[in-house]
Amino acid sequence: MTKTYEVELKFRIEDPASIESLLRNRGATADDVVTHVDRYFNHPSRDFRETDEALRIRSVGNTNCVTYKGAVIGTAAKTRHEIEVGFDEGSQATDQLRQMLGLLGFRFVREVRKLRRTLRLVQSGQSFEVSLDEVPELGQSFLEIELLAEEGERTQAESAIWHLARSLGLEVAESRSYLNLLIERDDGTRQAD
């Protein structure tokens, strides 16, 4: 079975509207803004913060999925194996899965909420997924550019993402996840108390 990898770069941005306009002018199509509620868990016998893995329950409206993200294997871009499985709709289903994970020894880490507008752009034969994210707790806007790639295509995917990013005036990628940014912010707030 061939592994598919998620190759992505994330950037802090100041003006999401102008970036969206640039992308639409290049033919990107946009979805409506949706709220993502991600609940992250840590493994009972290994620290995902150390292994750079992730296990989350994501809710978008009534739709739910559970996602495992393998350790990052990329250099500049965040490249990792990802498995995502949908499950029953609604908050009762997420509550039951949270309870099951807890009974299995998984520890709840933190919830991350973001507002996301996803744009799809086909350019140079590549199908990019570009997300404009507002993370209210961070008071910051971000742009994520993602491609899915097979094992032998990871380097080309990273190159294509960098090319698109630079064409939008983006040069400095943010390597930390929203979860890590929030945990660092929380830790800094606790230390300042």
PDB file of C-alpha atoms in Angstrom, residues 25 35 38 81 97 150 161 175 183:
ATOM      1  CA  ASN A  25      -7.443  36.308  -9.239  1.00  0.00           C
ATOM      2  CA  THR A  35     -15.257  26.804  12.660  1.00  0.00           C
ATOM      3  CA  ASP A  38      -9.818  20.357  17.483  1.00  0.00           C
ATOM      4  CA  HIS A  81       1.771  10.625   7.200  1.00  0.00           C
ATOM      5  CA  LEU A  97     -15.027   9.077  21.735  1.00  0.00           C
ATOM      6  CA  GLU A 150       3.162  10.013  -2.594  1.00  0.00           C
ATOM      7  CA  ILE A 161       4.459  25.004  -2.064  1.00  0.00           C
ATOM      8  CA  SER A 175       6.948  25.567  11.922  1.00  0.00           C
ATOM      9  CA  ILE A 183       0.763  25.698  24.794  1.00  0.00           C
TER      10      ILE A 183
END
